[in-house]
Coordinates of C-alpha atoms and ligand atoms in Angstrom, one line a residue:
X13 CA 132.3 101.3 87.5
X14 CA 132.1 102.4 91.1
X15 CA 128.4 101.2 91.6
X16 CA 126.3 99.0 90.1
X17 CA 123.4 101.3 90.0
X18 CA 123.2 104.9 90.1
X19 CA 120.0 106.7 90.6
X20 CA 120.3 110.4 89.1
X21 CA 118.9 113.9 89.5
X22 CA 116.2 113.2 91.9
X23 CA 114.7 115.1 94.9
X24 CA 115.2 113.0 98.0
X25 CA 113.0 112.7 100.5
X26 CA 113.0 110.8 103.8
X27 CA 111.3 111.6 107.3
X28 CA 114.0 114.3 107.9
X29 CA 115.0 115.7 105.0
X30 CA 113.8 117.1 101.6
X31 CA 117.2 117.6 99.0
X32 CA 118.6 117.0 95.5
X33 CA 121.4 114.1 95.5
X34 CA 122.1 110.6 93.3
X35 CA 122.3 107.9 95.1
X36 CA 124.8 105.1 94.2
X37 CA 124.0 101.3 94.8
X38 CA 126.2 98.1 95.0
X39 CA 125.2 95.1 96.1
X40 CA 121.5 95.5 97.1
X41 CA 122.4 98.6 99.3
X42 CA 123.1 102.6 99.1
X43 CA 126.3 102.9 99.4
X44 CA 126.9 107.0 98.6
X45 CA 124.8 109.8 98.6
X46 CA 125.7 112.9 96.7
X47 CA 125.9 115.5 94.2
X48 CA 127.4 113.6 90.5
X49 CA 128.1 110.5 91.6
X50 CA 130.1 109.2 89.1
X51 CA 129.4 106.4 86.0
X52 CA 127.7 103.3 87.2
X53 CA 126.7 100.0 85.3
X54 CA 123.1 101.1 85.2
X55 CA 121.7 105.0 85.2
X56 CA 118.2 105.3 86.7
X57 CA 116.8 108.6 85.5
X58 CA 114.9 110.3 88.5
X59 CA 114.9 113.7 86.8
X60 CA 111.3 115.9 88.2
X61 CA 111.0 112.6 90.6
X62 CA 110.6 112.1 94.3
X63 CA 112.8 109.6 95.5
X64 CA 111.4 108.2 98.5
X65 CA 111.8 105.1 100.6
X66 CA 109.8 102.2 99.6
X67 CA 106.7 102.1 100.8
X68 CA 106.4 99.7 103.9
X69 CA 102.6 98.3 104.4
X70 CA 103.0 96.5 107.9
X71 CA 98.9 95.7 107.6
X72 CA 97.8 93.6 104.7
X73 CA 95.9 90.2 104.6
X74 CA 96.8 87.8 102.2
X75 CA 95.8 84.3 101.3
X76 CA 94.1 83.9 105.5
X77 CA 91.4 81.5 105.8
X78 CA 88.2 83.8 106.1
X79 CA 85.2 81.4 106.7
X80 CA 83.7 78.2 105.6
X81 CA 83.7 78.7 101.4
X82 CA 85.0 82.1 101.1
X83 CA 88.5 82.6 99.2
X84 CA 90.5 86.0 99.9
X85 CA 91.2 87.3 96.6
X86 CA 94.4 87.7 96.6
X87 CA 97.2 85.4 97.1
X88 CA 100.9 85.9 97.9
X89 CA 101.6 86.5 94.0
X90 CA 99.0 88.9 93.5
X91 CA 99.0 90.3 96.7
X92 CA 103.0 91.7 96.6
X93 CA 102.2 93.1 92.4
X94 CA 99.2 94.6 93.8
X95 CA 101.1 95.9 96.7
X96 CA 104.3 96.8 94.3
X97 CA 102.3 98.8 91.8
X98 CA 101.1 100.8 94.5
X99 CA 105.0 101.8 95.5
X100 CA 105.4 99.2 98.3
X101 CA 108.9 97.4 98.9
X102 CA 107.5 95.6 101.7
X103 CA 104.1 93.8 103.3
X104 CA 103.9 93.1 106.6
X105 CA 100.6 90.3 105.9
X106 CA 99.4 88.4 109.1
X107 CA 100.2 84.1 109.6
X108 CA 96.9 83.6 111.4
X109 CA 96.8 80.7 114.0
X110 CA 94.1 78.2 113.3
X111 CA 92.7 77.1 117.0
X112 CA 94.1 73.5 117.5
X113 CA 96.9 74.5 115.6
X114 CA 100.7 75.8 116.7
X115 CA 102.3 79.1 115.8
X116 CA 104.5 76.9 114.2
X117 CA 102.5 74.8 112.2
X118 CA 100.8 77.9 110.9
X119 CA 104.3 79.4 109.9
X120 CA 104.6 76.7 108.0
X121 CA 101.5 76.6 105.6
X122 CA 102.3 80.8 105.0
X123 CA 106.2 80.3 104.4
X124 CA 104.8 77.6 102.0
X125 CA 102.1 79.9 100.6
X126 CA 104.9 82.6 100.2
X127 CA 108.1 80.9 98.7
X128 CA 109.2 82.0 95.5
X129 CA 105.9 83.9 95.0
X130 CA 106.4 87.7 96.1
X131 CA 106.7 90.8 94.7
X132 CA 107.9 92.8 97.5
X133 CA 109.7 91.5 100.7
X134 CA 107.4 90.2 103.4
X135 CA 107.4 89.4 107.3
X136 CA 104.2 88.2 108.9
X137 CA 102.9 89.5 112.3
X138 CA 101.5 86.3 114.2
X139 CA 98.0 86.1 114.9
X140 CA 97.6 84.5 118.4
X141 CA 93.4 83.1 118.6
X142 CA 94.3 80.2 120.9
X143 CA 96.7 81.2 123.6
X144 CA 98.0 77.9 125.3
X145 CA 100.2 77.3 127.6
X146 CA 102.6 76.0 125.3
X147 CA 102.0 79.0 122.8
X148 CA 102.8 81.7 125.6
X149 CA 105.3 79.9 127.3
X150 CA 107.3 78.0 124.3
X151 CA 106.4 79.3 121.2
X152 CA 106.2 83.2 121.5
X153 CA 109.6 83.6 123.0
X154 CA 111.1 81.2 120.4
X155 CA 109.6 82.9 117.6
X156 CA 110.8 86.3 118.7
X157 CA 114.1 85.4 119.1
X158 CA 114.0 83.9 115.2
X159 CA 112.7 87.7 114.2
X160 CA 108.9 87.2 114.9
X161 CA 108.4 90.1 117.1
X162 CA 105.2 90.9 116.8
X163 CA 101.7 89.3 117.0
X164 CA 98.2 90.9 116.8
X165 CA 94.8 89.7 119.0
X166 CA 91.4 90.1 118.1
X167 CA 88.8 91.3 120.5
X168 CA 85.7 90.8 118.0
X169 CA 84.9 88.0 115.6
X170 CA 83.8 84.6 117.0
X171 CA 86.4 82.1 116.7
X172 CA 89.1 85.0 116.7
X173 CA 88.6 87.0 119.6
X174 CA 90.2 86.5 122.9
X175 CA 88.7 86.8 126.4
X176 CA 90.0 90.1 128.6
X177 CA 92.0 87.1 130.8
X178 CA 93.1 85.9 127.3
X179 CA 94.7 89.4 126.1
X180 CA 96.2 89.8 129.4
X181 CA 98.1 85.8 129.6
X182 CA 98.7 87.1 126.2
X183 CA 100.2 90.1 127.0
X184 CA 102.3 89.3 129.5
X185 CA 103.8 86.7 127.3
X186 CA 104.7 89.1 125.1
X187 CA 106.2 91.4 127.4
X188 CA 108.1 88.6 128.7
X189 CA 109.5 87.6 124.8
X190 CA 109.9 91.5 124.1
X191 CA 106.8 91.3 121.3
X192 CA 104.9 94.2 120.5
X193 CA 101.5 93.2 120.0
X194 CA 98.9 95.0 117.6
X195 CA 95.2 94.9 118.8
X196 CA 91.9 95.0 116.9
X197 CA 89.5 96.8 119.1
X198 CA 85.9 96.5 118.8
X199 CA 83.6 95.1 121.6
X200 CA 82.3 91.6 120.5
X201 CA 79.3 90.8 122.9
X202 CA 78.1 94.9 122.2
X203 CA 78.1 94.0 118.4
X204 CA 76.4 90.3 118.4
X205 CA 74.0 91.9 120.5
X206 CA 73.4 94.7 117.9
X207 CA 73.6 92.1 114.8
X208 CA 70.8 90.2 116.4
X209 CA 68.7 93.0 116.8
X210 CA 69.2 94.3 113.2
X211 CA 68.4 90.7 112.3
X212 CA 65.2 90.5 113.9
X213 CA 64.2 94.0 113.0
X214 CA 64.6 92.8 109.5
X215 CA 67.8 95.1 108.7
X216 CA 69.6 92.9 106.8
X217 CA 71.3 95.0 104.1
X218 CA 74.8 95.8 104.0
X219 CA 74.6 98.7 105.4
X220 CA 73.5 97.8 109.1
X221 CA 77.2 96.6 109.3
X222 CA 77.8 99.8 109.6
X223 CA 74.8 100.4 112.6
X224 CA 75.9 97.2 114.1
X225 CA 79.6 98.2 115.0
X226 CA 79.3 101.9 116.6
X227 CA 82.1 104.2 117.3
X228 CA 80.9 103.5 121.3
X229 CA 81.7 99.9 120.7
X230 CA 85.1 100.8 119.2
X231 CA 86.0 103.3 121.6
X232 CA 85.0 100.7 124.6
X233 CA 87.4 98.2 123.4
X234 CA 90.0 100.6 122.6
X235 CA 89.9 102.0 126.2
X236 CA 89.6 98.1 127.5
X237 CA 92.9 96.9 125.3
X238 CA 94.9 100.6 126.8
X239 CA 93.9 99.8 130.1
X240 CA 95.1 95.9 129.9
X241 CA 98.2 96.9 128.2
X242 CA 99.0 99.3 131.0
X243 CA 98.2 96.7 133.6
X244 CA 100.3 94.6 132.1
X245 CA 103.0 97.3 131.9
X246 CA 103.5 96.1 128.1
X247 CA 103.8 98.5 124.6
X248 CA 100.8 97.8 121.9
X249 CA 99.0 99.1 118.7
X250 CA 95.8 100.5 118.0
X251 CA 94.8 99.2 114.8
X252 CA 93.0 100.6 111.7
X253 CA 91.5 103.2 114.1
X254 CA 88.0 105.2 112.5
X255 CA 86.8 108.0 114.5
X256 CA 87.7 110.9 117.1
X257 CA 86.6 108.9 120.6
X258 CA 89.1 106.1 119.8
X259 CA 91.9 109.0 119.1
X260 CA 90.7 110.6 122.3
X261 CA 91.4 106.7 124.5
X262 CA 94.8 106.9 122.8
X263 CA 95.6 110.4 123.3
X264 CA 94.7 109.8 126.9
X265 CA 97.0 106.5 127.3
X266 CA 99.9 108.5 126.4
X267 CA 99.4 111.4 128.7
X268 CA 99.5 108.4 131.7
X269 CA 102.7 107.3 130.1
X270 CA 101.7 104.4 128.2
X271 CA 104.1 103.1 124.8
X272 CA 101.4 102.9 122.6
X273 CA 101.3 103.2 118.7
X274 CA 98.2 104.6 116.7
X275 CA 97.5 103.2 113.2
X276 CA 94.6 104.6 110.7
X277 CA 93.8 103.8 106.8
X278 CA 92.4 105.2 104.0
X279 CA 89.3 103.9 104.4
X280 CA 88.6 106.2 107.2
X281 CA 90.3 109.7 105.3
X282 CA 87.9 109.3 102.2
X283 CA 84.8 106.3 102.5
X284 CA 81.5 106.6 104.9
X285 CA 78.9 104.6 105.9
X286 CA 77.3 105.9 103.5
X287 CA 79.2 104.1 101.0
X288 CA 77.3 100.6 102.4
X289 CA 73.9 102.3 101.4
X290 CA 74.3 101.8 97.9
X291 CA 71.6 99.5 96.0
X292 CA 72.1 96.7 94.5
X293 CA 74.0 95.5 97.1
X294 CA 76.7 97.5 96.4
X295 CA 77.2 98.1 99.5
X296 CA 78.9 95.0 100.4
X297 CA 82.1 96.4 98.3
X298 CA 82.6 98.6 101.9
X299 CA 81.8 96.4 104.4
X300 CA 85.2 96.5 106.3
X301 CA 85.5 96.7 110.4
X302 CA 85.9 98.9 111.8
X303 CA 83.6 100.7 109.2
X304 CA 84.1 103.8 107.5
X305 CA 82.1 106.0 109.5
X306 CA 80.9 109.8 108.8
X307 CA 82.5 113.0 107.7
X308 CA 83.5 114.5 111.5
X309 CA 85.3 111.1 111.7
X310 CA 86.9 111.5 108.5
X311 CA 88.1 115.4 109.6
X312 CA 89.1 113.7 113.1
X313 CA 91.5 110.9 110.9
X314 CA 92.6 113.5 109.2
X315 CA 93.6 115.4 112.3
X316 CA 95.6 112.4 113.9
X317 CA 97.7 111.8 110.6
X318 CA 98.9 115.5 111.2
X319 CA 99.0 115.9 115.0
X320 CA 100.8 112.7 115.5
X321 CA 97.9 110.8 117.4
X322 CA 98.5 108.2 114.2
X323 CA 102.3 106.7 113.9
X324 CA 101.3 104.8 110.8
X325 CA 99.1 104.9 107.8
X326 CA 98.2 101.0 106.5
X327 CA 95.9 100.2 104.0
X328 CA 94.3 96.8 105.8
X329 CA 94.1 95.2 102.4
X330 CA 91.6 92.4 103.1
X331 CA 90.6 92.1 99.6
X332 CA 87.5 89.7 98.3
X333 CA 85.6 89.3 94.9
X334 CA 82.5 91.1 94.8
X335 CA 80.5 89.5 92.3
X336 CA 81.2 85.8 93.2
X337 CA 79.6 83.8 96.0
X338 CA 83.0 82.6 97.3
X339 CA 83.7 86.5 98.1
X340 CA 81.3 89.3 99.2
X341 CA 77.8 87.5 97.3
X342 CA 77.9 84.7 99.6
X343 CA 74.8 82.9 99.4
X344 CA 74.5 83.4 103.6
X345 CA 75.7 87.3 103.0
X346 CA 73.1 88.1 100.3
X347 CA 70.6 87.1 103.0
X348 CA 72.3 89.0 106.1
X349 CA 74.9 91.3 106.6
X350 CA 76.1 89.0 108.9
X351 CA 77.9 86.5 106.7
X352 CA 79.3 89.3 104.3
X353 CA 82.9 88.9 104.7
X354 CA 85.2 91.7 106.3
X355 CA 87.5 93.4 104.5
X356 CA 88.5 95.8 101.6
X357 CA 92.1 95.6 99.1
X358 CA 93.7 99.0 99.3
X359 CA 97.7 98.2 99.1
X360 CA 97.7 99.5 95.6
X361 CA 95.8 102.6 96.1
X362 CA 96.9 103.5 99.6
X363 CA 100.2 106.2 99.1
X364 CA 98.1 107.9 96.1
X365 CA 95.4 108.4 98.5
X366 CA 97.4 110.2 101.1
X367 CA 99.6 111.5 98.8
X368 CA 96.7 113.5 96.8
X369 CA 94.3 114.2 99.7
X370 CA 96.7 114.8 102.7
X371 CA 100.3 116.1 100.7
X372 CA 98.6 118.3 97.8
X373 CA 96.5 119.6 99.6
X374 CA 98.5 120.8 102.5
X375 CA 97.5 118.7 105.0
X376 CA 100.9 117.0 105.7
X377 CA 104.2 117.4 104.1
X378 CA 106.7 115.1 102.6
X379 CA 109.0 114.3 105.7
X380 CA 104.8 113.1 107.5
X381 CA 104.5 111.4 104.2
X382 CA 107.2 109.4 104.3
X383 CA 107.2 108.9 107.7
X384 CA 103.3 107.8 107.8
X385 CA 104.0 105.6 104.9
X386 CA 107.6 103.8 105.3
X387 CA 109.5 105.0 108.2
X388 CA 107.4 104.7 111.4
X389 CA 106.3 101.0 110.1
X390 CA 109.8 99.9 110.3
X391 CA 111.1 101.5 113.2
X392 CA 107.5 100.1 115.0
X393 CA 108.3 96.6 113.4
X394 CA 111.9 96.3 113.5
X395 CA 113.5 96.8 110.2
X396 CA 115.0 99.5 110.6
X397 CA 117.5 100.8 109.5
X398 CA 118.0 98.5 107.2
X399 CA 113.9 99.5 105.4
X400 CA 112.1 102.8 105.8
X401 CA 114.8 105.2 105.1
X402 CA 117.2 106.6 102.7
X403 CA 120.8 106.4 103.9
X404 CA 124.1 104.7 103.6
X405 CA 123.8 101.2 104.7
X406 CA 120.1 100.9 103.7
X407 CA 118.7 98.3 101.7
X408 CA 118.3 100.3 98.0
X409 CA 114.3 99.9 98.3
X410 CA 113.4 103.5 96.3
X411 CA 109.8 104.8 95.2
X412 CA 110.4 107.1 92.7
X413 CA 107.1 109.1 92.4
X414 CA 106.0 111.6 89.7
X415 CA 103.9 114.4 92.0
X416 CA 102.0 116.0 89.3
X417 CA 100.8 112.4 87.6
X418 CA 97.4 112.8 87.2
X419 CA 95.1 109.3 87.4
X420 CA 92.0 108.1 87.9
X421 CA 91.8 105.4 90.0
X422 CA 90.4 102.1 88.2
X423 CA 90.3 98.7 89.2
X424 CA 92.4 97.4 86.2
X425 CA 95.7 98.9 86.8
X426 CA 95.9 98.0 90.6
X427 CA 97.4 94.4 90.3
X428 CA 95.2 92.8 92.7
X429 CA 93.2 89.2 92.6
X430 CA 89.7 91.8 93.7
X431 CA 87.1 92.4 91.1
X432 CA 86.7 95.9 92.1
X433 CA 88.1 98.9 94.4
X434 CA 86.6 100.7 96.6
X435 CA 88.2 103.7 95.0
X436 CA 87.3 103.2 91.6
X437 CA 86.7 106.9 89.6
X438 CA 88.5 108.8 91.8
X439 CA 91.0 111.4 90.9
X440 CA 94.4 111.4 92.3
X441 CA 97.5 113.6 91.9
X442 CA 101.1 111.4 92.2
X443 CA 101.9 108.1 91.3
X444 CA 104.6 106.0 91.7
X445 CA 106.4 105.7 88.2
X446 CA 109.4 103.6 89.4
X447 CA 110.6 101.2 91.9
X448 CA 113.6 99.6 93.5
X449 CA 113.7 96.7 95.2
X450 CA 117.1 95.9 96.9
X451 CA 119.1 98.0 93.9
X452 CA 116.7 96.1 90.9
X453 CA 114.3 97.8 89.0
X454 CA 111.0 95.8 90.1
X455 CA 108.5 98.3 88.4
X456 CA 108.3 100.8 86.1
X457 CA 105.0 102.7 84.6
X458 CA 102.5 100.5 86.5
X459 CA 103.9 97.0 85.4
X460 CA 106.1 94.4 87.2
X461 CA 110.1 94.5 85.3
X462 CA 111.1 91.0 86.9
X463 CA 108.7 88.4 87.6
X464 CA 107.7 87.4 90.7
X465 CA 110.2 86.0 93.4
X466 CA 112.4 88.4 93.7
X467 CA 110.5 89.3 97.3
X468 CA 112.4 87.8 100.0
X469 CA 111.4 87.0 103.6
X470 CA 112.7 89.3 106.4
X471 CA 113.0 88.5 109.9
X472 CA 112.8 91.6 112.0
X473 CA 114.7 93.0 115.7
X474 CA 112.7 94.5 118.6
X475 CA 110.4 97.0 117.8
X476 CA 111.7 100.7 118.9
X477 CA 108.7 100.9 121.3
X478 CA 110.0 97.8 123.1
X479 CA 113.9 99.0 123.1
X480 CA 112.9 101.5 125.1
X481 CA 112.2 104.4 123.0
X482 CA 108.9 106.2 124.4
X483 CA 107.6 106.8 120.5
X484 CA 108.7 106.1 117.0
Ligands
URP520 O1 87.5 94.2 107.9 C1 88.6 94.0 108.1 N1 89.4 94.9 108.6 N2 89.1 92.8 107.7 C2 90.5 92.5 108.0 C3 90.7 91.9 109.3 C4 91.0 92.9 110.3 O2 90.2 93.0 111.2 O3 92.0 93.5 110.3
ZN521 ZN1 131.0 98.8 86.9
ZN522 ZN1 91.7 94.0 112.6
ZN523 ZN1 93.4 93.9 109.3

């Protein structure tokens, strides 16, 4: 046989192109493109299929340490399935640095955590929270020459958050070791300030998360991290952005000239605040931050995923139980808001989401699809070519995706360690049927083929924004 695995008769698409072609595999990668290729060892049928790149999710949190008695739900095994299901080939989750500890000694306990246990390939952004000297100086540029070359900062959550001074050492560090650096922008003295007051006004449900993190206090930071960034004279990423006047800072950074990249999720394309309002408490199933915000925001999101103010489209799975008190019903979160922890799972349902409400209905087309999806997170993070595209040379990591499957989104075919989705009842149109993971079969009809394992660690080049492209 001349390949090992032929995939037959479906439509290609890729950020370029829309066409009919097989594509032959041997050894892991596409190796031929074209019309009848001829016999192979194995015949995947993609007949009425889209056959797109593997979906690339380069923001999910998995297995990281989230407070004092609270468990994410989802660890490296359940995380990649969930993650799999949904038509990913590969999570990009975050190796979050514990202060006291070392980059290194917090590579260690995720490498541990991963080993053997994924679904999908993985590479971990660093999470920099204690930026000594030693860190800056020693670590960063080691680890970015081993293929860590990128690492996110906080500017909210006590414990996490950095100092302006902080994000600029850190920063420049990064520009120095060619790291791109991702930033989570929300003002933390604006919010404690507002949590307290909600507090002491006796607003305590889950829904004054939501009034305690405005779009002003977004926007602020997101204007703050732009303007250190071009001080610095150093490329970054606006993270799991929610509303129009955060669009507007980045918008406005690129017009001066700054590298930037622009992310958004579906959490901000189809939830509300007024998700948090529901009784019960609910609510706390939507408590993410940024939160979900209102329907302008949602037509804004929308707007960027078309216009181009948005390189990326990331789910920021975050996932926690809902009805256990080492997830969202803490004992401390029943009684505030406060204590409820952060965070949603969405890496199952995030490419039904956008395909359904942005493709179907006209919003975006395939090429944006794809790009939003898998290409623009690996040229942004380094992987590609070898991820995020179809093409000779390529890793063999194909979605194939049936565009007229009709579902219903519900929490027991998503994979995931959560109790619950935020999504649960709602009606899609296309789901992935099929996927390929480096030339295997990894899924087919919504269940894992092979066990777990087969997900292999990648380390990654310079992001495209760092090699001196001006955008992805
Ligand atoms: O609420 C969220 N987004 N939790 C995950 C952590 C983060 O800020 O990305
Ligand atoms: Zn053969
Ligand atoms: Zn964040
Ligand atoms: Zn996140």
């Amino acid at each position: 046989h001349s390949f090992d695995t032929v995939v037959r008769g479906g439509t290609i698409v890729t950020a370029a192109d829309v066409y009919q072609a097989d594509i032959g595999i041997t050894d892991g990668k596409i190796v031929a493109i074209g019309r009848d290729l001829q016999e192979a060892a194995t015949t995947i049928d993609a007949t009425g299929l889209l056959v797109m790149p593997g979906g690339i999710d380069s923001h999910v949190h998995i297995a990281q340490p989230s407070g004092e008695g609270i468990v994410m739900a989802d660890d490296f095994e359940s995380g990649t399935r969930s993650a799999l299901l949904g038509g990913n080939t590969t999570v990009m989750p975050f190796c979050l640095q514990q202060k006291g500890d070392t980059l290194r000694e917090a590579l260690k306990k995720y490498h541990a955590l991963a080993e053997g246990n994924c679904f999908t390939d993985i590479s971990f952004h660093m999470i920099v929270s204690d930026p000594t000297p030693h860190v800056l100086g020693q670590e960063m540029p080691a680890l970015a020459e081993e293929g860590y070359t990128s690492i996110k900062v906080f500017m909210t959550y006590e414990g996490l958050r950095l100092r302006d001074d902080e994000i600029l050492a850190t920063l420049d560090a990064a520009k120095r070791s060619r790291q791109v650096v991702l930033v989570h922008c929300e003002n933390e003295d604006a919010i404690r300030y507002l949590i307290g007051r909600r507090e002491a006004d006796g607003d305590t449900a889950p829904y004054h998360h939501a009034t305690s993190r405005p779009i002003a206090a977004e926007r602020e930071a997101t204007h703050r991290a732009l303007s250190l960034a071009e001080i610095v004279d150093t490329p970054i990423v606006i993270v799991h952005v929610s509303n129009r006047e955060a669009m507007e800072e980045i918008s406005r950074a690129r017009l001066r000239g700054q590298k930037i990249a622009g992310e958004t999720c579906p959490q901000y394309l189809v939830l509300t605040a007024d998700d948090l309002d529901l009784e019960d408490f609910e609510g706390a199933k939507f408590v993410c931050s940024p939160p979900p915000r209102d329907k302008e925001s949602q037509d804004a999101c929308w707007s960027g995923l078309e216009n181009g103010v948005f390189d990326l489209y990331s789910s920021d799975h975050c996932p926690f139980r809902f009805d256990d008190p080492g997830g969202k019903k803490t004992e401390k979160g029943m009684q505030s808001f406060r204590w409820i922890p952060n965070g949603i799972p969405g890496v199952a349902t995030r490419l039904p989401i956008l395909f359904s409400e942005g493709v179907k209905t006209g919003r975006i087309d395939l090429n944006r699809f794809v790009a939003l999806t898998s290409t623009n997170h690996a040229k942004l993070y380094g992987l590609y070519p070898q991820k995020g595209t179809i093409a000779v040379g390529s890793d063999a990591d194909l979605t194939l995706w049936d565009p007229e499957l009709r579902k219903t989104i519900t929490n027991d075919d998503l994979g995931h360690g959560a109790d619950y989705t935020p999504y649960e009842g709602m009606e899609v149109t296309g789901w992935p049927v099929k996927v390929l993971l480096r030339g295997d079969l990894v899924m087919e009809k919504g269940v894992p083929v092979l066990g777990k394992g087969r997900g292999r660690y990648l380390p990654r080049k310079r992001s495209n924004l760092i090699n001196g492209e001006t955008s992805l």
